[in-house]
Amino acid sequence: HPPLKPGGYFCQGDTLPLDFLSMRLQFLFILLFASISFFVANVTVRAEDTPKDVLVGIYVTNLFNIDFSKGDVDAQFWVWFDHSVAEFDTRNDIEIINARSTKQITHSRSDVDGHGFWDATKYSTTLKQRWSISNYPFDRQTIKIGLESTVQDSRELRFVPDLKGTKISEDLQLEGWTIEDLRLISSEVTYKTAYGDPTLSPDGPSRFPKVTVEIDIKRHGWRLLFNMFVGFVLAISLAGIVLTSLAFERLSSVIEMGPQLSLGTGALFSIIGAGYILQNGLPPTSEFSLADAFQLTAFFVTFMTMLSVFVVHVLKRHDKPKAALTYGRICFGVYLAILTLIAFRVGAAVTS
């Protein structure tokens, strides 16, 4: 090899030593190999971390036994899963999270060439529901069916809703209701626990894929209004008869105190009976509902009627017929105002 020039550098035109060139080539080769290995490992890790898509759809075949007192409804439906995950067992890995009871009627799995797996299961369930009774009996409700993976979490699976395939059977008739809309929504549920998973911290969070079916229904309420609220309507009407007799001089002189009190007592018993029947058919709620408005109105006008009868009778005994008539007309005016308010509340419920 040619010797180094003074200072340890090669001059222009000098030839580099072969062992020096070999070291440089080895260094470049190692650097290139490390870069490729890092890139492949990074791509592999990212591929492993990416959840597999699962196409989920539902076909609702039957809805029945809507029970407001128990807060549930019976439903039958098909659910299908199109996916490429062989270990995803939909018979055991899927839970209907708002079901009181669940029965798998039938299940099938097909290995479709080039398309992965097609799982289809038919369920018969009793579903827990939260009913809103604020506008009962002109209420709208949303029946929900929640399906969640209980084994493979969101790191492994992602549910994609089959919006085109999800439907309600055309033969489904829900007595007393109109089915208005159907939605299928995918989401991710978070739990603040690891469920013992050693790959997570004890506090989690654990995340699982979920799809929710929402079915909007509207009740046909007029017939139910007359059936369930007839006691309140009767009580309000009886109170109106008494208050009318107090507001007009000719009627006031004809109808005595005894018959007036009898009508008021009849109204009171009518309210108690209607309230007992209604409360047995509705779930507990903190909402001020249309039923509450009817019941409160009936109690108030009945109490006002009984009080008015006594006041008018006392005023007449003290030879104050004009004061008695004025008081009767004021109470009758209040009664008409209350009827206007309850009519407005019913109109709002009907158009809601």
XYZ file of C-alpha atoms in Angstrom:
352
model
C 0.000 0.000 0.000
C 1.227 3.508 -0.689
C 2.350 5.269 2.454
C 0.310 8.076 3.990
C 1.452 11.599 3.314
C 2.608 13.712 6.189
C -0.344 14.616 8.410
C -2.127 11.283 7.730
C -4.057 12.374 4.583
C -4.086 11.129 1.011
C -3.432 13.601 -1.728
C -5.399 13.903 -4.924
C -4.539 11.070 -7.263
C -3.532 8.712 -4.491
C -5.245 5.308 -4.249
C -7.196 4.335 -1.066
C -6.183 1.149 0.681
C -8.367 -1.891 -0.058
C -9.027 -2.651 3.600
C -10.306 0.908 4.131
C -12.725 0.587 1.210
C -13.891 -2.789 2.495
C -14.665 -1.322 5.913
C -16.706 1.448 4.369
C -18.700 -0.990 2.250
C -19.356 -3.188 5.279
C -20.548 -0.172 7.275
C -22.910 0.907 4.486
C -24.252 -2.637 4.151
C -24.903 -2.910 7.901
C -26.620 0.494 7.924
C -28.827 -0.485 4.982
C -29.720 -3.829 6.564
C -30.605 -2.156 9.891
C -32.799 0.407 8.145
C -34.706 -2.276 6.215
C -35.149 -4.411 9.356
C -36.478 -1.440 11.315
C -38.891 -0.548 8.526
C -40.204 -4.122 8.225
C -40.574 -4.456 12.006
C -42.394 -1.136 12.239
C -44.788 -2.093 9.443
C -45.394 -5.483 11.102
C -46.153 -3.881 14.473
C -48.503 -1.389 12.879
C -50.267 -4.177 11.017
C -50.674 -6.125 14.238
C -52.038 -3.072 16.073
C -54.628 -2.294 13.388
C -58.014 -3.852 14.281
C -59.712 -6.063 11.712
C -62.952 -4.747 10.227
C -66.105 -6.794 10.853
C -69.204 -5.950 8.796
C -72.284 -6.225 11.055
C -75.910 -6.162 9.951
C -79.331 -6.984 11.424
C -82.748 -7.987 10.106
C -85.585 -7.525 12.616
C -88.330 -10.089 12.086
C -90.592 -9.521 15.099
C -91.340 -7.080 17.937
C -94.068 -7.812 20.500
C -95.102 -7.660 24.163
C -94.154 -4.029 24.817
C -94.478 -3.862 28.607
C -94.265 -0.422 30.196
C -94.651 -1.637 33.778
C -91.731 -4.090 33.489
C -89.694 -1.929 31.114
C -89.036 -4.508 28.417
C -89.989 -5.743 24.942
C -89.640 -9.083 23.137
C -87.758 -9.189 19.839
C -86.581 -11.702 17.247
C -83.911 -10.848 14.699
C -81.048 -12.095 12.532
C -77.502 -10.776 13.004
C -74.646 -11.411 10.565
C -70.894 -10.804 10.708
C -68.666 -10.729 7.601
C -64.997 -10.941 8.613
C -61.580 -12.586 8.102
C -60.834 -13.520 11.737
C -61.002 -17.309 12.102
C -60.859 -17.209 15.916
C -63.824 -14.804 16.154
C -66.629 -17.097 17.380
C -69.842 -15.087 17.215
C -71.806 -17.758 19.138
C -69.732 -17.151 22.278
C -68.013 -13.790 21.674
C -71.144 -11.659 21.140
C -73.360 -10.451 23.994
C -76.689 -8.628 23.725
C -75.915 -6.261 26.571
C -79.453 -5.012 27.283
C -81.134 -8.438 27.191
C -82.967 -9.916 30.170
C -82.930 -13.283 28.432
C -81.421 -14.498 25.161
C -81.920 -17.622 23.076
C -79.971 -18.499 19.950
C -82.505 -20.106 17.616
C -80.039 -21.000 14.863
C -76.449 -20.306 13.801
C -74.378 -20.888 10.681
C -70.825 -20.169 9.529
C -69.701 -20.201 5.905
C -66.141 -19.926 4.617
C -66.571 -17.842 1.501
C -63.606 -18.125 -0.864
C -61.867 -14.792 -1.159
C -64.258 -13.112 1.259
C -63.440 -14.644 4.644
C -66.155 -15.878 7.011
C -69.879 -15.235 7.064
C -71.543 -15.857 10.441
C -75.324 -15.580 10.814
C -77.321 -16.056 14.034
C -81.021 -15.732 14.808
C -81.903 -14.546 18.329
C -85.062 -14.496 20.410
C -84.673 -12.019 23.276
C -86.416 -10.024 25.958
C -84.821 -6.568 25.939
C -84.626 -4.080 28.787
C -85.751 -0.607 27.726
C -86.009 2.877 29.189
C -89.436 4.149 28.263
C -90.170 7.882 28.126
C -93.755 8.521 29.270
C -93.771 12.322 29.237
C -96.236 12.371 26.311
C -98.066 9.116 27.072
C -100.338 8.039 25.376
C -99.019 10.020 22.391
C -95.443 8.958 23.084
C -92.557 8.129 20.799
C -90.167 5.411 21.903
C -86.807 4.111 20.718
C -86.276 0.357 21.028
C -82.560 -0.403 21.369
C -80.599 -3.600 20.759
C -76.951 -3.459 21.830
C -74.454 -6.066 20.571
C -70.927 -6.081 21.968
C -67.815 -8.212 21.620
C -66.927 -9.679 25.005
C -63.686 -11.519 24.153
C -61.798 -9.615 21.467
C -61.400 -5.930 22.239
C -61.020 -2.829 20.071
C -57.331 -3.568 19.536
C -58.378 -6.619 17.530
C -61.813 -5.871 16.044
C -63.724 -2.899 14.685
C -67.433 -3.209 13.899
C -68.582 -1.600 10.651
C -72.391 -1.260 10.247
C -73.983 -2.820 7.169
C -76.325 0.091 6.493
C -77.661 -1.228 3.192
C -78.466 -4.703 4.478
C -79.962 -3.711 7.844
C -83.763 -3.695 7.601
C -87.070 -4.471 9.331
C -89.303 -7.207 7.972
C -92.120 -5.840 5.821
C -94.458 -8.310 7.538
C -93.772 -6.878 10.990
C -96.911 -5.261 12.403
C -96.629 -3.660 15.845
C -100.205 -3.381 17.138
C -101.031 0.170 18.213
C -97.749 1.615 16.938
C -96.188 2.992 13.770
C -92.569 2.059 13.018
C -90.897 5.270 11.847
C -87.154 4.689 11.490
C -84.297 2.201 11.887
C -80.644 3.048 12.620
C -77.486 0.969 13.098
C -74.694 2.778 14.957
C -71.159 1.502 15.640
C -69.240 2.678 18.695
C -66.569 1.747 21.212
C -67.427 0.997 24.846
C -64.905 1.904 27.543
C -64.723 0.164 30.930
C -62.522 1.436 33.741
C -61.103 -1.982 34.534
C -58.689 -4.429 32.896
C -60.872 -7.503 33.641
C -57.625 -9.159 34.733
C -55.876 -8.586 31.379
C -52.131 -8.617 32.211
C -51.329 -6.455 29.182
C -53.295 -3.541 30.700
C -53.033 -1.624 33.948
C -55.482 -2.779 36.664
C -57.653 0.325 36.087
C -57.762 -0.297 32.350
C -59.349 1.140 30.420
C -60.696 -1.795 28.434
C -62.343 -0.969 25.117
C -64.678 -3.221 23.161
C -66.456 -2.751 19.808
C -70.225 -2.361 19.845
C -73.145 -1.828 17.473
C -76.537 -0.495 18.546
C -79.813 -0.929 16.679
C -82.314 1.884 17.262
C -85.946 1.506 16.155
C -88.182 4.586 16.465
C -91.888 3.911 17.044
C -94.909 6.199 17.500
C -98.045 5.193 19.456
C -101.630 5.572 18.208
C -102.860 7.376 21.309
C -106.415 8.639 20.911
C -108.193 5.392 21.734
C -105.871 4.799 24.691
C -106.483 8.361 25.905
C -110.213 7.755 26.185
C -109.744 4.308 27.746
C -107.032 5.119 30.321
C -107.974 8.730 31.130
C -111.740 8.374 31.193
C -111.786 8.579 35.014
C -109.915 11.892 34.985
C -112.071 13.263 32.167
C -115.212 12.262 34.087
C -113.951 13.918 37.286
C -113.075 17.146 35.470
C -116.487 17.116 33.761
C -118.373 16.618 37.048
C -116.404 19.459 38.615
C -117.273 21.598 35.596
C -120.998 20.925 36.103
C -120.838 22.071 39.725
C -118.743 25.162 38.924
C -121.125 26.071 36.109
C -124.052 25.920 38.526
C -122.223 28.299 40.883
C -121.352 30.779 38.121
C -124.901 31.360 36.837
C -127.607 32.743 39.092
C -130.512 30.685 37.728
C -128.639 27.401 38.080
C -127.301 28.375 41.481
C -130.812 28.885 42.820
C -132.060 25.567 41.403
C -129.241 23.155 42.386
C -128.814 22.911 46.140
C -125.690 22.184 48.153
C -126.407 18.436 48.594
C -126.378 17.476 44.913
C -123.337 19.695 44.339
C -121.347 17.892 47.052
C -122.480 14.527 45.687
C -121.093 15.379 42.263
C -117.833 16.497 43.851
C -117.582 13.264 45.841
C -118.220 11.244 42.696
C -115.433 13.127 40.942
C -113.037 12.328 43.792
C -113.713 8.574 43.633
C -113.353 8.670 39.848
C -109.882 10.234 40.202
C -108.728 7.633 42.717
C -109.842 4.728 40.522
C -108.324 6.162 37.349
C -105.046 6.941 39.104
C -104.760 3.392 40.452
C -105.321 1.862 37.009
C -102.903 4.247 35.291
C -100.036 3.887 37.756
C -100.126 0.096 37.502
C -99.512 0.327 33.765
C -96.656 2.852 33.757
C -93.061 2.669 35.018
C -91.787 4.966 37.801
C -90.445 8.216 36.408
C -89.246 11.653 37.495
C -90.727 13.286 34.373
C -93.832 15.451 34.603
C -95.953 13.589 32.103
C -99.261 14.211 30.375
C -100.779 11.614 32.730
C -99.520 13.639 35.707
C -101.050 16.782 34.197
C -104.452 15.086 33.884
C -104.283 13.664 37.398
C -103.162 16.945 38.962
C -105.812 18.878 37.047
C -108.559 16.494 38.159
C -107.490 16.701 41.820
C -107.167 20.482 41.723
C -110.515 21.244 40.080
C -112.279 18.729 42.371
C -110.777 20.357 45.454
C -111.612 23.815 44.090
C -115.173 22.673 43.418
C -115.719 21.308 46.923
C -114.259 24.447 48.452
C -116.376 26.698 46.210
C -119.572 24.911 47.246
C -118.855 25.610 50.923
C -117.803 29.234 50.324
C -120.840 30.024 48.181
C -123.145 28.341 50.713
C -121.662 30.395 53.583
C -121.961 33.657 51.626
C -125.607 32.942 50.845
C -126.318 32.181 54.496
C -124.907 35.610 55.339
C -127.210 37.265 52.771
C -124.440 38.031 50.290
C -125.794 36.542 47.039
C -123.810 38.912 44.804
C -120.528 38.002 46.518
C -121.431 34.328 46.193
C -122.164 34.743 42.485
C -118.923 36.696 41.919
C -116.892 34.026 43.706
C -118.564 31.299 41.648
C -117.776 33.102 38.400
C -114.140 33.578 39.404
C -113.801 29.849 40.108
C -115.493 29.050 36.806
C -113.014 31.338 35.007
C -110.101 29.533 36.681
C -111.628 26.235 35.591
C -111.801 27.369 31.949
C -108.186 28.561 32.105
C -107.103 25.150 33.410
C -109.011 23.411 30.614
C -107.184 25.612 28.100
C -103.811 24.644 29.579
C -104.590 20.921 29.564
C -105.823 21.165 25.965
C -102.566 22.899 25.014
C -100.576 20.130 26.756
C -102.481 17.442 24.851
C -101.891 19.269 21.565
C -98.173 19.474 22.279
C -98.054 15.745 23.029
C -99.930 14.855 19.823
C -97.611 16.921 17.609
C -94.386 15.895 19.352
